[in-house]
PDB file of C-alpha atoms and ligand atoms in Angstrom:
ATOM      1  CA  UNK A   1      16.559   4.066  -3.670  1.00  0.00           C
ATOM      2  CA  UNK A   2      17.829   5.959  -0.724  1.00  0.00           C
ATOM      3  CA  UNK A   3      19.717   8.107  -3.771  1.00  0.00           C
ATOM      4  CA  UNK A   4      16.794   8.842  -5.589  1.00  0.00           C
ATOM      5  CA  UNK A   5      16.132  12.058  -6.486  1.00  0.00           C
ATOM      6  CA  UNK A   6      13.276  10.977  -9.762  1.00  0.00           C
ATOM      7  CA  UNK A   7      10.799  13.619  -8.725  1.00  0.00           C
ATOM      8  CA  UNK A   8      11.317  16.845  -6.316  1.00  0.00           C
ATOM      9  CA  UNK A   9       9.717  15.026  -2.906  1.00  0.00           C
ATOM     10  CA  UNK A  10      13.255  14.162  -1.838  1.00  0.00           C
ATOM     11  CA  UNK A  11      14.049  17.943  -0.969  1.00  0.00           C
ATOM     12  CA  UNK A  12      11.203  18.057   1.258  1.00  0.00           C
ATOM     13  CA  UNK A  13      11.394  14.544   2.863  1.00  0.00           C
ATOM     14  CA  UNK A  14      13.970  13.168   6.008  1.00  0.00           C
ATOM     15  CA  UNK A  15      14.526   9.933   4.359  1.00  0.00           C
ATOM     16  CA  UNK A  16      13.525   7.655   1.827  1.00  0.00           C
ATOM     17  CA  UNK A  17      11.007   5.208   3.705  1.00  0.00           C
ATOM     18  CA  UNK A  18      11.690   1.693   1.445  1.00  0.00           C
ATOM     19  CA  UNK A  19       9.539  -0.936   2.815  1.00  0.00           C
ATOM     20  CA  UNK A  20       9.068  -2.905   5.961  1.00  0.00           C
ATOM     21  CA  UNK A  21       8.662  -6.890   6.791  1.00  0.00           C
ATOM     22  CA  UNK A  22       9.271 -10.085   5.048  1.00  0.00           C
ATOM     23  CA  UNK A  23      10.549 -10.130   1.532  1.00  0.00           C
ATOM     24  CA  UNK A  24       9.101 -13.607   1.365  1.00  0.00           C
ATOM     25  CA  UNK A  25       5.788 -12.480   1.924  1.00  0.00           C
ATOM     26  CA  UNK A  26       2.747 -14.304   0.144  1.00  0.00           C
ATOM     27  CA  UNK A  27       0.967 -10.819   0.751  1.00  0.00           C
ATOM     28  CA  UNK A  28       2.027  -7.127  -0.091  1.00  0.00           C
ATOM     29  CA  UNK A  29       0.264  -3.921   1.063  1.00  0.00           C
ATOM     30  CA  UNK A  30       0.556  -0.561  -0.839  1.00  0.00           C
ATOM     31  CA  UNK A  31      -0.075   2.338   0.834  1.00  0.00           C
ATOM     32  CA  UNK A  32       0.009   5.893  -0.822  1.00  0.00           C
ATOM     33  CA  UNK A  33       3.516   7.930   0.760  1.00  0.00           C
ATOM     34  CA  UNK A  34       4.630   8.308   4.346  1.00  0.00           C
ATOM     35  CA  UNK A  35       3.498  10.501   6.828  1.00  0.00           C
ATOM     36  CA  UNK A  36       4.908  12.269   9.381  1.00  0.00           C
ATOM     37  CA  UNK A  37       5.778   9.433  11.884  1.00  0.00           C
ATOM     38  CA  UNK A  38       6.747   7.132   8.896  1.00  0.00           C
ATOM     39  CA  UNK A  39       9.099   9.919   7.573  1.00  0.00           C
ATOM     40  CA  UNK A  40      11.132   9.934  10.994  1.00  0.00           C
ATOM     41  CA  UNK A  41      11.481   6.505  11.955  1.00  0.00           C
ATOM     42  CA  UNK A  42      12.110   5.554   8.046  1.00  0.00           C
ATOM     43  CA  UNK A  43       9.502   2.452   8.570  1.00  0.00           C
ATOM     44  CA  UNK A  44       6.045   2.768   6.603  1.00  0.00           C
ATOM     45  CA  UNK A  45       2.502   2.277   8.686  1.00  0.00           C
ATOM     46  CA  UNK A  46       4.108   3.439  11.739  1.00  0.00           C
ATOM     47  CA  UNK A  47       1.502   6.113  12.298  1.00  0.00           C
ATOM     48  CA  UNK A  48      -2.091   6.100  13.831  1.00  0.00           C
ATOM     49  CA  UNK A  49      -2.923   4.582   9.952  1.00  0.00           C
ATOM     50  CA  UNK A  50      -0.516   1.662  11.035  1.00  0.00           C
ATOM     51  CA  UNK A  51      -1.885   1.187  14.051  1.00  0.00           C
ATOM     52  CA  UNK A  52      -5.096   0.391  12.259  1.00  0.00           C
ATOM     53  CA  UNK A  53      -3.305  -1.827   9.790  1.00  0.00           C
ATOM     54  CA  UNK A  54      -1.556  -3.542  12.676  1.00  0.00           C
ATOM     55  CA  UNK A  55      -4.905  -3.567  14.383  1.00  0.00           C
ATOM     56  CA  UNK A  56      -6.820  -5.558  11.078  1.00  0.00           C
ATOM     57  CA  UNK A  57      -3.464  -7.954  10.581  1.00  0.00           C
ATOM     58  CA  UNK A  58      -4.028  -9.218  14.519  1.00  0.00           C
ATOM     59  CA  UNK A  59      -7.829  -9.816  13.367  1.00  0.00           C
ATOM     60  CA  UNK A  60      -6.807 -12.619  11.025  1.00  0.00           C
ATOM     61  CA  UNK A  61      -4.257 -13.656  12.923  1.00  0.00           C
ATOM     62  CA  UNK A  62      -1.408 -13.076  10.721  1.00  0.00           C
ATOM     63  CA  UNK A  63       1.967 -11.236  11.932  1.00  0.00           C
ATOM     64  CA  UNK A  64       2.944  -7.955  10.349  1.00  0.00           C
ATOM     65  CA  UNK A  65       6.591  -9.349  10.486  1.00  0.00           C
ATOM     66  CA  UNK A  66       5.227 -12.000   7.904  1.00  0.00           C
ATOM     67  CA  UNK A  67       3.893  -9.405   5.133  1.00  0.00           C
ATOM     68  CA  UNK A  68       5.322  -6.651   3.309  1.00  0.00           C
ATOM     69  CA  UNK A  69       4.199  -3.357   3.669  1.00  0.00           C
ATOM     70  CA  UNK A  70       5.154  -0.347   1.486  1.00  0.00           C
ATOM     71  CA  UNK A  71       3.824   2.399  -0.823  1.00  0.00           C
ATOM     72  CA  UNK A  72       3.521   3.685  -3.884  1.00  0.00           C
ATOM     73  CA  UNK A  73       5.531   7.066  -3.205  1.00  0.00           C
ATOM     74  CA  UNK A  74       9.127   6.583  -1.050  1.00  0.00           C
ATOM     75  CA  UNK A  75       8.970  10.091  -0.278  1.00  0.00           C
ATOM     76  CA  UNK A  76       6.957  12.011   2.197  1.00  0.00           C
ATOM     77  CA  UNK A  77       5.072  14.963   0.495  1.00  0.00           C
ATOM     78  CA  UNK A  78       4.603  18.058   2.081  1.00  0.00           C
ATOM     79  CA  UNK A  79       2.401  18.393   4.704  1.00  0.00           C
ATOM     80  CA  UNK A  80       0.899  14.858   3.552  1.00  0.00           C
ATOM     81  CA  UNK A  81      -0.562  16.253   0.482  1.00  0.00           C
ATOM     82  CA  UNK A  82      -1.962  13.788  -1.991  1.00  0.00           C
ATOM     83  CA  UNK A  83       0.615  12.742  -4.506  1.00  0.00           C
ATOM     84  CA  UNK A  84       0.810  14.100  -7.681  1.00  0.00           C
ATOM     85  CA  UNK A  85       0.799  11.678 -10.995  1.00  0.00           C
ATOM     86  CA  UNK A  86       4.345  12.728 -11.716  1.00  0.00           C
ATOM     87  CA  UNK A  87       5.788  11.697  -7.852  1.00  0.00           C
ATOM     88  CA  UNK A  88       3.582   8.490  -8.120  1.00  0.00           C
ATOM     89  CA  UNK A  89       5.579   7.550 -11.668  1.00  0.00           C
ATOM     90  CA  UNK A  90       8.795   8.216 -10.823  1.00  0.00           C
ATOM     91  CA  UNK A  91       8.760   6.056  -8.133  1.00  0.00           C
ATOM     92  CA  UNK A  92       6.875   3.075  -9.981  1.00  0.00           C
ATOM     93  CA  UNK A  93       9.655   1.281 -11.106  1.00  0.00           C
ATOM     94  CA  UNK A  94      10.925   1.321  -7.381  1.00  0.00           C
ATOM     95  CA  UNK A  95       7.496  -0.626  -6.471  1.00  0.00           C
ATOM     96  CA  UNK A  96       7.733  -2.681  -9.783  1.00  0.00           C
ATOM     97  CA  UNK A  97      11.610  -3.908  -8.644  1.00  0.00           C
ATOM     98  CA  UNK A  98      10.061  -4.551  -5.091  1.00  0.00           C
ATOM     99  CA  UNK A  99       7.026  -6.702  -6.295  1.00  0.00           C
ATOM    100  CA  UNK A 100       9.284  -8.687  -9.049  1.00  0.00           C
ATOM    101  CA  UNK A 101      11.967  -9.903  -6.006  1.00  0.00           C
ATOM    102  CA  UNK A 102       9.317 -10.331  -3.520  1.00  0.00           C
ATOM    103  CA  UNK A 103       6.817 -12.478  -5.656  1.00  0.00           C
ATOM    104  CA  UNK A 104       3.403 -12.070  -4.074  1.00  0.00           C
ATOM    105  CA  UNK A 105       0.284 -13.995  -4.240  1.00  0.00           C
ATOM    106  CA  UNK A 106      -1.662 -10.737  -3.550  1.00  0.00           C
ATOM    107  CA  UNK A 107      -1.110  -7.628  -3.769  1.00  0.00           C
ATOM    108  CA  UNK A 108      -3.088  -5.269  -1.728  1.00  0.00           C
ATOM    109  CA  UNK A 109      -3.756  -1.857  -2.222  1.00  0.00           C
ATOM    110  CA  UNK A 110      -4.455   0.554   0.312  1.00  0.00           C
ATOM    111  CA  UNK A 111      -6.985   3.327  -1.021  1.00  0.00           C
ATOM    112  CA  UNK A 112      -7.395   5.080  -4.591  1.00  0.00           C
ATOM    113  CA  UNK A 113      -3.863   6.497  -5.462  1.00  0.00           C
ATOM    114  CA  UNK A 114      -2.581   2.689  -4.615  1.00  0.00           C
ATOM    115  CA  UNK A 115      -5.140   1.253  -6.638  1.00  0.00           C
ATOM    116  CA  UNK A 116      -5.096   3.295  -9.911  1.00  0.00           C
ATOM    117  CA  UNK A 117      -1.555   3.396 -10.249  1.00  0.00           C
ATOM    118  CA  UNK A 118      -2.397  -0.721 -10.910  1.00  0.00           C
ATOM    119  CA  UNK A 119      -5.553  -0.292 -12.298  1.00  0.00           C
ATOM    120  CA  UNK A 120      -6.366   3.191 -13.703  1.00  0.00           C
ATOM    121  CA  UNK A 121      -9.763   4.326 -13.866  1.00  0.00           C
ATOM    122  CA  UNK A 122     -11.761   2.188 -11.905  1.00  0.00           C
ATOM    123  CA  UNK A 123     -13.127   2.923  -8.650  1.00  0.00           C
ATOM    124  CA  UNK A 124     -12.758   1.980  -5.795  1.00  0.00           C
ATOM    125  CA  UNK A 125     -16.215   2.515  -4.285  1.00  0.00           C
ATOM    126  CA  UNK A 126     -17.155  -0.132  -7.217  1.00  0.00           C
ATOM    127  CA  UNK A 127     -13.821  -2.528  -7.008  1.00  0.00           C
ATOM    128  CA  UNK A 128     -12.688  -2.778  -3.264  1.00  0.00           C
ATOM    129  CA  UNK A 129     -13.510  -6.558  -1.874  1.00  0.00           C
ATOM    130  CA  UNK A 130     -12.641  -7.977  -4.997  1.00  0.00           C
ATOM    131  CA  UNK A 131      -9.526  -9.732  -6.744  1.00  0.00           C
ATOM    132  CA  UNK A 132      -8.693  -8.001 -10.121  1.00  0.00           C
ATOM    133  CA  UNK A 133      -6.285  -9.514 -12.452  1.00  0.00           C
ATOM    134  CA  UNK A 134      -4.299  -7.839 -14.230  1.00  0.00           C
ATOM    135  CA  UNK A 135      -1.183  -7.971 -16.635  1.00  0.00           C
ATOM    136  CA  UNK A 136       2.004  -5.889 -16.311  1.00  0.00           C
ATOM    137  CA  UNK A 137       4.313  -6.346 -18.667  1.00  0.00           C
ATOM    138  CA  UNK A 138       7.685  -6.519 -16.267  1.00  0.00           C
ATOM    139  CA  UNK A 139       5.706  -8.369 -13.706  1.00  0.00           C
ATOM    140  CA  UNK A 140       3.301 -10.546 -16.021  1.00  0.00           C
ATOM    141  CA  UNK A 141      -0.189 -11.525 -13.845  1.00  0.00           C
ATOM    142  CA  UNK A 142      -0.875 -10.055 -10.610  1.00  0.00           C
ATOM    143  CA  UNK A 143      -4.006 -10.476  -8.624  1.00  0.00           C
ATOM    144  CA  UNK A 144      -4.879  -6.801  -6.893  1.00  0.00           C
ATOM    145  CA  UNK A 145      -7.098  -7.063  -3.943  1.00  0.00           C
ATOM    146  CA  UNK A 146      -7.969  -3.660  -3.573  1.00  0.00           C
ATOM    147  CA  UNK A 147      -9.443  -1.996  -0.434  1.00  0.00           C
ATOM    148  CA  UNK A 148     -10.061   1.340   1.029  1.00  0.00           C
ATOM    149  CA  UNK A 149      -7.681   2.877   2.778  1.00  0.00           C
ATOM    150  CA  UNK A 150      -7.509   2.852   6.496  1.00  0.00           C
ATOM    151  CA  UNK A 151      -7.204   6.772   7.045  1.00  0.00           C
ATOM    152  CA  UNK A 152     -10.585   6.776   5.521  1.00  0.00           C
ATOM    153  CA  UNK A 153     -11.896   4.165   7.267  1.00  0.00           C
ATOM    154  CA  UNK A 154     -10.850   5.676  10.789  1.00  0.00           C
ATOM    155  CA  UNK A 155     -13.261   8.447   9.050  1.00  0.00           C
ATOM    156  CA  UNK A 156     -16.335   6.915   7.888  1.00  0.00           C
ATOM    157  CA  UNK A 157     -18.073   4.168   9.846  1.00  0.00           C
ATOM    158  CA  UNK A 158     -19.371   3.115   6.670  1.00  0.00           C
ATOM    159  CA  UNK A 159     -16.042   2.904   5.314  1.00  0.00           C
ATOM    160  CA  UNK A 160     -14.520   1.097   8.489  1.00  0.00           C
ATOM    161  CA  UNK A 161     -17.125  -1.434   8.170  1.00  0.00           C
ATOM    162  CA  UNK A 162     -16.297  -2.284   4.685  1.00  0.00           C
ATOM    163  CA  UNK A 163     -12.892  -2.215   5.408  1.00  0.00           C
ATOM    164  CA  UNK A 164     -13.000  -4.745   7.958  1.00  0.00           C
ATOM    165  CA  UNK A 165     -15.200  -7.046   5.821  1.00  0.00           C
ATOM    166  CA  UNK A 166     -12.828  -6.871   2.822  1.00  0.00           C
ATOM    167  CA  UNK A 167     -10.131  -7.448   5.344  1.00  0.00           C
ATOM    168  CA  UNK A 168     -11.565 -10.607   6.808  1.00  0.00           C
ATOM    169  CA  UNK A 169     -12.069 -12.252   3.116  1.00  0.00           C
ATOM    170  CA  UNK A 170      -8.000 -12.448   3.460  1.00  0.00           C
ATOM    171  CA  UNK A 171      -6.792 -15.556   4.924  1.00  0.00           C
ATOM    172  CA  UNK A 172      -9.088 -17.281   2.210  1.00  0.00           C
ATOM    173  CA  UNK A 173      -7.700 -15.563  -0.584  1.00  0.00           C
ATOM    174  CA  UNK A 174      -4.206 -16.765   0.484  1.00  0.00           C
ATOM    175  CA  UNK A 175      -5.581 -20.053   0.884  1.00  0.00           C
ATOM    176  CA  UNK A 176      -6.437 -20.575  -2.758  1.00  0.00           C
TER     177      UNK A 176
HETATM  178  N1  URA B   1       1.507   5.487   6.356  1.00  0.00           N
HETATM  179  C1  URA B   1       2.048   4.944   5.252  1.00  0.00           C
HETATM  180  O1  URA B   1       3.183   4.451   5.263  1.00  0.00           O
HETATM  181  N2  URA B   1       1.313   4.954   4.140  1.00  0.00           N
HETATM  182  C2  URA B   1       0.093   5.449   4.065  1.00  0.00           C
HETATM  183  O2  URA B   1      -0.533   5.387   3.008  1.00  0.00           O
HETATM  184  C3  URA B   1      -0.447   6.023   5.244  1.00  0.00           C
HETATM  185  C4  URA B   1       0.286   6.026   6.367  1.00  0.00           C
END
């Protein structure tokens, strides 16, 4: 992966940032690309974001050492633009080799661009909070637990408060 030069967001980038935390985890979360702080220290949800995340994960009372956390593009984009379709599926079959050794119960996605490179057109207004099931053909079933992204919710109030609800319906889910 650190070799991977799929789409152009390796010219731009100081390293490839892989993934961070246990590769036994029952739970993955899937952010969108690295930002600035995640981009030096080569470690995803380093940032204010992952303070957040880190933040929500000492809420339930579950370690971030114990999960996995990565995203959906390697690569920082410039000037943390959004990625672009192309950037998001180059880099899939990174995140599909990542799921398919790690095994999780859940997969969590971390805002839209996570989300709808699962599950395309939905939204996530109408889908966050709840498990989705879906069927990849590499991977077989998955169960998505989509919710907004924290950037967003450090925005919105109304978004922070969903975010924390969703958030709190976790420990049960891994329970099942
Ligand atoms: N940091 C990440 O690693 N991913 C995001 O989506 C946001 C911040």
């Amino acid at each position: 992966m650190s070799a991977c030069n799929n789409c152009t967001l390796y010219k731009n980038c100081s390293r490839v940032v892989f993934g961070d935390g246990n590769p036994e985890a029952e739970i993955i979360f899937i952010g969108e690309a690295p930002g600035k702080k995640e981009d030096e220290l080569g470690i995803p949800f380093v940032g204010s974001t992952g303070r957040i995340l880190d933040k929500m994960l000492a809420s339930i009372k579950i370690k971030r050492e114990d999960v996995y956390l990565t995203n959906i593009c390697k690569c920082r984009p410039p000037e943390n633009r959004d990625p672009l379709p192309e950037e998001v599926s180059e880099c899939w079959p990174w995140l599909e080799k990542q799921i398919a050794i790690i095994e999780p119960k859940i997969i969590v996605t971390l805002g839209k661009y996570a989300l709808n490179s699962f599950v395309p057109n939905v939204k996530i207004s109408e889908v966050h909070g709840k498990i989705l099931k879906i069927n990849i053909p590499k991977l077989g079933e998955l169960k998505i637990f989509p919710l907004h992204h924290p950037a967003a919710a450090r925005i919105s109030r109304k978004t922070r408060t969903l975010f924390e609800e969703d958030f709190a319906k976790i420990p049960s889910l891994l329970k099942k």
